Tab-separated table of N, CA, C and O in Angstrom:
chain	number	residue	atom	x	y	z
Z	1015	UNK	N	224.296	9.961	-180.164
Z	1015	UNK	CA	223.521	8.987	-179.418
Z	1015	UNK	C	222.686	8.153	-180.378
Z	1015	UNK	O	222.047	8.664	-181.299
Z	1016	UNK	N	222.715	6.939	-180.144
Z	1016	UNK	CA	222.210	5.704	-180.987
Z	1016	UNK	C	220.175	6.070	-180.101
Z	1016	UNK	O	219.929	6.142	-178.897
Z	1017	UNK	N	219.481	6.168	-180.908
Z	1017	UNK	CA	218.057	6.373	-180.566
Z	1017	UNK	C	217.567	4.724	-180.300
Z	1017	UNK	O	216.972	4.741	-179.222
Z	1018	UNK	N	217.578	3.539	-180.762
Z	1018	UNK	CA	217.648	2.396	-180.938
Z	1018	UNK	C	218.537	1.364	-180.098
Z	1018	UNK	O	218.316	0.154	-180.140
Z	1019	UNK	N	219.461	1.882	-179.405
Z	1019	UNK	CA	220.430	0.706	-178.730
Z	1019	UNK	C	220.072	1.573	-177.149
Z	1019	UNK	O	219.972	2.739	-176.767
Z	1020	UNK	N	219.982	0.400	-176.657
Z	1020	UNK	CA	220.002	0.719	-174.982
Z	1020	UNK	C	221.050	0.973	-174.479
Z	1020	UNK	O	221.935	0.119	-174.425
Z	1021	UNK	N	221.230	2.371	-173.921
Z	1021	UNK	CA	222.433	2.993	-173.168
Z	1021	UNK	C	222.226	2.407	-171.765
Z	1021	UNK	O	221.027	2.437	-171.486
Z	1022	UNK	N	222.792	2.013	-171.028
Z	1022	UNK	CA	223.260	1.565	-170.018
Z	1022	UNK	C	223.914	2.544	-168.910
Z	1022	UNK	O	223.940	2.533	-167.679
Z	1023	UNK	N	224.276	3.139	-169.610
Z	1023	UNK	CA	225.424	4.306	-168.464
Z	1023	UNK	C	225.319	5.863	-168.116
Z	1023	UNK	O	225.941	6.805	-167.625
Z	1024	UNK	N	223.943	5.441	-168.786
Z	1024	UNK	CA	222.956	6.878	-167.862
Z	1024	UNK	C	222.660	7.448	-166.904
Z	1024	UNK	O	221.698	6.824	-166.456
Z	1025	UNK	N	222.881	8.302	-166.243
Z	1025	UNK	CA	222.574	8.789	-164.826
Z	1025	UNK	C	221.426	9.931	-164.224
Z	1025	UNK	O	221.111	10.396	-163.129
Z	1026	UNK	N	220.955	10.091	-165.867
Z	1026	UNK	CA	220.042	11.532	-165.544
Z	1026	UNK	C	218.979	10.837	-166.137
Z	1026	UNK	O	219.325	10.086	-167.049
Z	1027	UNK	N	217.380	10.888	-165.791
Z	1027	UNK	CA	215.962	10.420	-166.354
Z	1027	UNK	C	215.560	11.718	-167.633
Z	1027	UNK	O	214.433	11.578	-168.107
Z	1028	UNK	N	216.409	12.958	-168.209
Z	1028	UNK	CA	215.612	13.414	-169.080
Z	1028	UNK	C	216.053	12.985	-170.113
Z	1028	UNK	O	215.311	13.331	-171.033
Z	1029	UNK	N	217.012	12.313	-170.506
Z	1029	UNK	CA	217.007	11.820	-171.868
Z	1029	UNK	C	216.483	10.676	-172.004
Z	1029	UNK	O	216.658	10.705	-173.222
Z	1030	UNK	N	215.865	9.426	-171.803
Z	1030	UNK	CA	214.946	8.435	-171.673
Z	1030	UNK	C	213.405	9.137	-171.728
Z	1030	UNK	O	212.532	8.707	-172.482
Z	1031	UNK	N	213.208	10.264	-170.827
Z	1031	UNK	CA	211.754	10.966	-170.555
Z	1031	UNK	C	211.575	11.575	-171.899
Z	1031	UNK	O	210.555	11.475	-172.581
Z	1032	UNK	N	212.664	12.218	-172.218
Z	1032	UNK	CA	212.570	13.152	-173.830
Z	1032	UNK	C	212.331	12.235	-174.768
Z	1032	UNK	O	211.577	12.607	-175.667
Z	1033	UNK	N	212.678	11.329	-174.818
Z	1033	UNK	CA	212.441	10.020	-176.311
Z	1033	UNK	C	211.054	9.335	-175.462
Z	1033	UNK	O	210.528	8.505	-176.203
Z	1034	UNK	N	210.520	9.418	-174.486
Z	1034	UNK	CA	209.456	8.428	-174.175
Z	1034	UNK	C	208.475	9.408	-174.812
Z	1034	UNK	O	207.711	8.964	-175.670
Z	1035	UNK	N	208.421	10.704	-174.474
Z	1035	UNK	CA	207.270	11.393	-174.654
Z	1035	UNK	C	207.633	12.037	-176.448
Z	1035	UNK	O	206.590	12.290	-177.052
Z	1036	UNK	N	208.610	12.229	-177.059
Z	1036	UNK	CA	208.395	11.797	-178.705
Z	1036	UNK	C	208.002	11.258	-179.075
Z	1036	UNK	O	207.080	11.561	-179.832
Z	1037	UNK	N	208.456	9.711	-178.800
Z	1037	UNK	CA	207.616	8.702	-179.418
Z	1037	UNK	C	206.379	8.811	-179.442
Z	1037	UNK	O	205.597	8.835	-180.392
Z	1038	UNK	N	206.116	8.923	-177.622
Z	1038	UNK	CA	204.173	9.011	-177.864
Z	1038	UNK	C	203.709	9.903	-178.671
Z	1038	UNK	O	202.550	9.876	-179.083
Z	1039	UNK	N	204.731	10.966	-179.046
Z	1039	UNK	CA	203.582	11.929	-179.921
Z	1039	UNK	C	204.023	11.657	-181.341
Z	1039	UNK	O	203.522	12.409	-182.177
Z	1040	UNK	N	204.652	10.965	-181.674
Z	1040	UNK	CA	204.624	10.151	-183.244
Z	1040	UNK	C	204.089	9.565	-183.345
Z	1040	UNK	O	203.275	9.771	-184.246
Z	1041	UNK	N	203.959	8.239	-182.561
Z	1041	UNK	CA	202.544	7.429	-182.478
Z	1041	UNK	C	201.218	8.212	-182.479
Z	1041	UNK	O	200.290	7.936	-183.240
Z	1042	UNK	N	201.186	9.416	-181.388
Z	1042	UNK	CA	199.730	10.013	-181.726
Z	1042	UNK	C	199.679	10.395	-183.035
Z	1042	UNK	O	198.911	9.685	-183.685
Z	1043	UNK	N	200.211	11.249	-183.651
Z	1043	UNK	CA	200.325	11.877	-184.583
Z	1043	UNK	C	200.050	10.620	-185.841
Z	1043	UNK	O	199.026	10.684	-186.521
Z	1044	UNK	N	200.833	9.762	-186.005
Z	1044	UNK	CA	200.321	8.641	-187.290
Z	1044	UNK	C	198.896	7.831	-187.232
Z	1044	UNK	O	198.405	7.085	-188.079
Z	1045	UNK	N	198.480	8.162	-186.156
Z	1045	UNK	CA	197.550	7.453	-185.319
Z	1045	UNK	C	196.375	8.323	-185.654
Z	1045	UNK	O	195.443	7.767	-186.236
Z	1046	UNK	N	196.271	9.622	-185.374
Z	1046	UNK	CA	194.986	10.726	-185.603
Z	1046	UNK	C	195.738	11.460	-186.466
Z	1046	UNK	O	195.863	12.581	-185.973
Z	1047	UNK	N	196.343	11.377	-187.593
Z	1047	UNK	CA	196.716	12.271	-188.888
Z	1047	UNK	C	195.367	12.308	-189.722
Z	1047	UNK	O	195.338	13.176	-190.595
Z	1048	UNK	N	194.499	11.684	-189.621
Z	1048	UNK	CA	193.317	12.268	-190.703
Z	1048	UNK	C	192.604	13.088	-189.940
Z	1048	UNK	O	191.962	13.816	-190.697
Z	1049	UNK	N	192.245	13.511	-188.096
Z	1049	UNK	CA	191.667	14.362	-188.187
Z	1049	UNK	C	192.797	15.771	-187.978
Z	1049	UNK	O	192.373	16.916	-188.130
Z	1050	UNK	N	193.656	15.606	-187.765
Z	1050	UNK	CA	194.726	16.816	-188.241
Z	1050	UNK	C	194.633	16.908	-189.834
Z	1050	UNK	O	194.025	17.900	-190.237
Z	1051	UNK	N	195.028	16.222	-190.604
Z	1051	UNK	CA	195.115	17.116	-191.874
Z	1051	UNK	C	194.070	15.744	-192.826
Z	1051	UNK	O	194.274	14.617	-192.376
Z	1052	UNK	N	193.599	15.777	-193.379
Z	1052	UNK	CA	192.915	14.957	-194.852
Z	1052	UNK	C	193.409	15.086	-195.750
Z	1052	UNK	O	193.551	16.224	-196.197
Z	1053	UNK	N	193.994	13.751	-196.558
Z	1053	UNK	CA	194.458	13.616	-198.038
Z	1053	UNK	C	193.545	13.250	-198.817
Z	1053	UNK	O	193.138	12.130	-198.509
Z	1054	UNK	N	192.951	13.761	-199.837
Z	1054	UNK	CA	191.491	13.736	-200.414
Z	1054	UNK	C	191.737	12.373	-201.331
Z	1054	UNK	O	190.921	11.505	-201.644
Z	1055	UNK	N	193.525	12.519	-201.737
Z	1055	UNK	CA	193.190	11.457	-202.950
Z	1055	UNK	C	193.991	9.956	-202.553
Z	1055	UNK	O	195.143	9.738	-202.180
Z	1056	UNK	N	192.784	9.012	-202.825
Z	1056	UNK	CA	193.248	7.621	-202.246
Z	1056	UNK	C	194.658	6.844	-202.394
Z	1056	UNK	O	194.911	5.985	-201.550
Z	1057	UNK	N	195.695	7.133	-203.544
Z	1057	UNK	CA	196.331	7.270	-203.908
Z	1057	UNK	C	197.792	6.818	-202.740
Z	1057	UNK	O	198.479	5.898	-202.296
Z	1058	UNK	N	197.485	8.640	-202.732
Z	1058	UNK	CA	198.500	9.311	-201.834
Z	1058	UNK	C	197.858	9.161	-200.531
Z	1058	UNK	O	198.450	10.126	-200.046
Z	1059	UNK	N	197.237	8.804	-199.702
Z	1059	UNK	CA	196.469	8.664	-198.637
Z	1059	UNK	C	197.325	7.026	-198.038
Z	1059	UNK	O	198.006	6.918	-197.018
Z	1060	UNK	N	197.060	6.120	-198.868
Z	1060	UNK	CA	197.967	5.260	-198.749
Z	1060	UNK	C	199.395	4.786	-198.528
Z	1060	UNK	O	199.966	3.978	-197.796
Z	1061	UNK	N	199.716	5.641	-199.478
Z	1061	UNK	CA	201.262	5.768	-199.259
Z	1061	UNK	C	201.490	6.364	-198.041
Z	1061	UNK	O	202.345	5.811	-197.350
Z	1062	UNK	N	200.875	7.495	-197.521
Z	1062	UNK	CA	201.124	8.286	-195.942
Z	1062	UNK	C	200.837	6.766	-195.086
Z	1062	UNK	O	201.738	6.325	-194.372
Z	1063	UNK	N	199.887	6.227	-195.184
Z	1063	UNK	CA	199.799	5.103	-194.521
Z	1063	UNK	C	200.723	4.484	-194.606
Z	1063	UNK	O	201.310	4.417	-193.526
Z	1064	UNK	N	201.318	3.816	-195.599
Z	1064	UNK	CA	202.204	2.847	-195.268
Z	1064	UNK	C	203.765	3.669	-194.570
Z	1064	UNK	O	204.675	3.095	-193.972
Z	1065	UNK	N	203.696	4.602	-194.776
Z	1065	UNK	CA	205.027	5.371	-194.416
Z	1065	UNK	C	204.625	5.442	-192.586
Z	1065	UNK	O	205.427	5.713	-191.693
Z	1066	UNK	N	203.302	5.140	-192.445
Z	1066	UNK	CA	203.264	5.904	-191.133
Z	1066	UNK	C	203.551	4.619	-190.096
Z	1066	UNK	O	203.972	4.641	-188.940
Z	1067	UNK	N	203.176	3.524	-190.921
Z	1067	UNK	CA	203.375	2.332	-190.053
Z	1067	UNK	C	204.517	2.065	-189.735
Z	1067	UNK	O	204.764	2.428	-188.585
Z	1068	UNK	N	205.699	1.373	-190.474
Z	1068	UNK	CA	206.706	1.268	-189.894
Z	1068	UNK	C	206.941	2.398	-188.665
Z	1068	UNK	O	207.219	2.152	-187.492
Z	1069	UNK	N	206.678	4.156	-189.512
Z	1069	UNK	CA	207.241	5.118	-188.139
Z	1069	UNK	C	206.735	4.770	-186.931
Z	1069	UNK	O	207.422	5.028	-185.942
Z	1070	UNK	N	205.633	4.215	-186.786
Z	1070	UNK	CA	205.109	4.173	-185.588
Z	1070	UNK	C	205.554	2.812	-184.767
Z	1070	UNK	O	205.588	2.800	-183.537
Z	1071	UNK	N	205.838	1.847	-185.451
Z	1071	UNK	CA	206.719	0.640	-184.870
Z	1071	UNK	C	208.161	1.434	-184.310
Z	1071	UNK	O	208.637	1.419	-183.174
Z	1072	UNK	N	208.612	2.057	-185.427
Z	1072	UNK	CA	209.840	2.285	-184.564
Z	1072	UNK	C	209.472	2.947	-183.074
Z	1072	UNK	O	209.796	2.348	-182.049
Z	1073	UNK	N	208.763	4.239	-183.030
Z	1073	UNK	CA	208.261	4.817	-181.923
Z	1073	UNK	C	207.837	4.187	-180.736
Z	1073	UNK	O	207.674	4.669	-179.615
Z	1074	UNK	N	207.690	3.079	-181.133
Z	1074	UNK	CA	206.770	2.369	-180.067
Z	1074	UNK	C	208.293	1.135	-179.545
Z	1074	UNK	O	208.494	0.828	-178.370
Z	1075	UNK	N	209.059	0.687	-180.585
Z	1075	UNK	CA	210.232	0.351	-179.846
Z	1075	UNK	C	211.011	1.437	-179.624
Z	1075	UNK	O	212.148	0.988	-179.764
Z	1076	UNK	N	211.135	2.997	-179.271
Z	1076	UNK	CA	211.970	3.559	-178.941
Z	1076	UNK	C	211.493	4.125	-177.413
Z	1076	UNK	O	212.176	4.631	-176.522
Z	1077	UNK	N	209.947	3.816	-177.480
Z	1077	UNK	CA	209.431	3.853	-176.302
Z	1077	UNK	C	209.729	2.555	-175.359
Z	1077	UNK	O	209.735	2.696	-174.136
Z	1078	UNK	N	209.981	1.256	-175.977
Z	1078	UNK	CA	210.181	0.450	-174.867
Z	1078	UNK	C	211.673	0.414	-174.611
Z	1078	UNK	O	211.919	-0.127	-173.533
Z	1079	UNK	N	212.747	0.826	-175.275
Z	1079	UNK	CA	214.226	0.820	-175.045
Z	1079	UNK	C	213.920	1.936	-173.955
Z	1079	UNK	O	214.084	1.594	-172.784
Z	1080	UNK	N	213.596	2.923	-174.150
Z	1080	UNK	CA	213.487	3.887	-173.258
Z	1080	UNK	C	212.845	3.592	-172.194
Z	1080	UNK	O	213.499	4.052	-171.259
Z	1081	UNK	N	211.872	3.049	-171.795
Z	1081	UNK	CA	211.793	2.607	-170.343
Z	1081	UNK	C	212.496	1.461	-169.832
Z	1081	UNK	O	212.209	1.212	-168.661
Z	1082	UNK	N	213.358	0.669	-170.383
Z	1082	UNK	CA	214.287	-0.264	-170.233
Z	1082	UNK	C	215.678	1.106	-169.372
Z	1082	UNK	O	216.149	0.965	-168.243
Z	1083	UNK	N	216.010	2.284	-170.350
Z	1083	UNK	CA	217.010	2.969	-169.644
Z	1083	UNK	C	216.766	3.492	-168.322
Z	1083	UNK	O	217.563	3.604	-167.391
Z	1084	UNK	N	215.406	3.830	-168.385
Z	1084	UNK	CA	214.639	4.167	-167.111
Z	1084	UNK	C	215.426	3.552	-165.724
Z	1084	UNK	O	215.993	4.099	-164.777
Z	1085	UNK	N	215.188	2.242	-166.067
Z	1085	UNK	CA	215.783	1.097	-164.663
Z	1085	UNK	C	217.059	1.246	-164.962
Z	1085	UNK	O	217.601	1.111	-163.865
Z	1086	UNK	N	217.871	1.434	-165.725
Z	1086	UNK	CA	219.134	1.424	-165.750
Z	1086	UNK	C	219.652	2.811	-164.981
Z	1086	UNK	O	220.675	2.840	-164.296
Z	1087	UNK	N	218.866	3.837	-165.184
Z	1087	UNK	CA	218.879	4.838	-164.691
Z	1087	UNK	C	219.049	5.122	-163.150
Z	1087	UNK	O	219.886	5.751	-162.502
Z	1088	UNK	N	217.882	4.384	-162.812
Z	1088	UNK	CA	217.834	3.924	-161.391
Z	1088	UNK	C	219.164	3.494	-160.460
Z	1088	UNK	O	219.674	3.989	-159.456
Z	1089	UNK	N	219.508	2.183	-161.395
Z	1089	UNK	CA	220.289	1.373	-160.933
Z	1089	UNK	C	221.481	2.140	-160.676
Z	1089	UNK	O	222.017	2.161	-159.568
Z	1090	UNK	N	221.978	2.879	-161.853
Z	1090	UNK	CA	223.132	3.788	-161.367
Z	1090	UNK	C	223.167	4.800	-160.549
Z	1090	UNK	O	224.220	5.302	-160.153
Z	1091	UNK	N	221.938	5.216	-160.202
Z	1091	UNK	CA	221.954	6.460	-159.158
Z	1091	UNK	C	222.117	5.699	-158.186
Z	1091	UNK	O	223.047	6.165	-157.529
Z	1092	UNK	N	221.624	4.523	-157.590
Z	1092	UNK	CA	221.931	3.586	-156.915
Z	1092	UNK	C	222.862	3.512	-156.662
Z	1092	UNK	O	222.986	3.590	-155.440
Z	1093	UNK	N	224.118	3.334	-157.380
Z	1093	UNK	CA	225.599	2.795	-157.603
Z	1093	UNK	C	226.074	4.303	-156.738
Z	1093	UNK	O	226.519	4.287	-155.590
Z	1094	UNK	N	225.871	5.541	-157.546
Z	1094	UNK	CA	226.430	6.431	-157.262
Z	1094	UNK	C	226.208	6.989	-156.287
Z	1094	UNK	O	226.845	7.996	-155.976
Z	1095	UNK	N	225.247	6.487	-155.543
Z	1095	UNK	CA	224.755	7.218	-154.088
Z	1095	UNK	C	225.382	5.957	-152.980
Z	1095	UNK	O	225.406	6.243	-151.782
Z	1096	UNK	N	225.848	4.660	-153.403
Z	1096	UNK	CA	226.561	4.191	-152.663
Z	1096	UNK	C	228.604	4.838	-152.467
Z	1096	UNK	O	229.333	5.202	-151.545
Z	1097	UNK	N	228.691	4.679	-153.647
Z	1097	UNK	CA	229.788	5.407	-154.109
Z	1097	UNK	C	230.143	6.505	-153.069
Z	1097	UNK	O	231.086	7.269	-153.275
């Protein structure tokens, strides 16, 4: 499964729910990493920073593909309950 491309042909809400609520906790996690752990030296403190940013962009678009499958989700139970 592509984490990044919108699946379309989904029929069940826990795989969209499982990547919505990862993401949020990668985002939390890059977000409050200094009061979880402290890097004393400025250095290396930075570099975690810059590593954490992009992660958290991705997270935050894997959170909006994922509520995009959400409605797709919908839509096909839709389909299949006409069916």
């Amino acid at each position: 499964m592509k984490i990044f491309a919108l699946n379309t042909k989904l029929t069940s809400y826990s795989y969209p729910l499982a990547k919505i609520i990862i993401s949020i906790m990668v985002v939390l996690f890059c977000i409050f990493r200094n009061h979880i752990f402290t890097i004393s030296l400025k250095p290396l403190n930075f570099l975690v920073t810059l590593i954490c940013f992009p992660v958290t962009l991705a997270a935050i678009l894997c959170t909006y593909i994922s509520v995009g499958e959400l409605f797709y989700v919908r839509k096909n139970k839709k389909k299949q309950k006409i069916k």
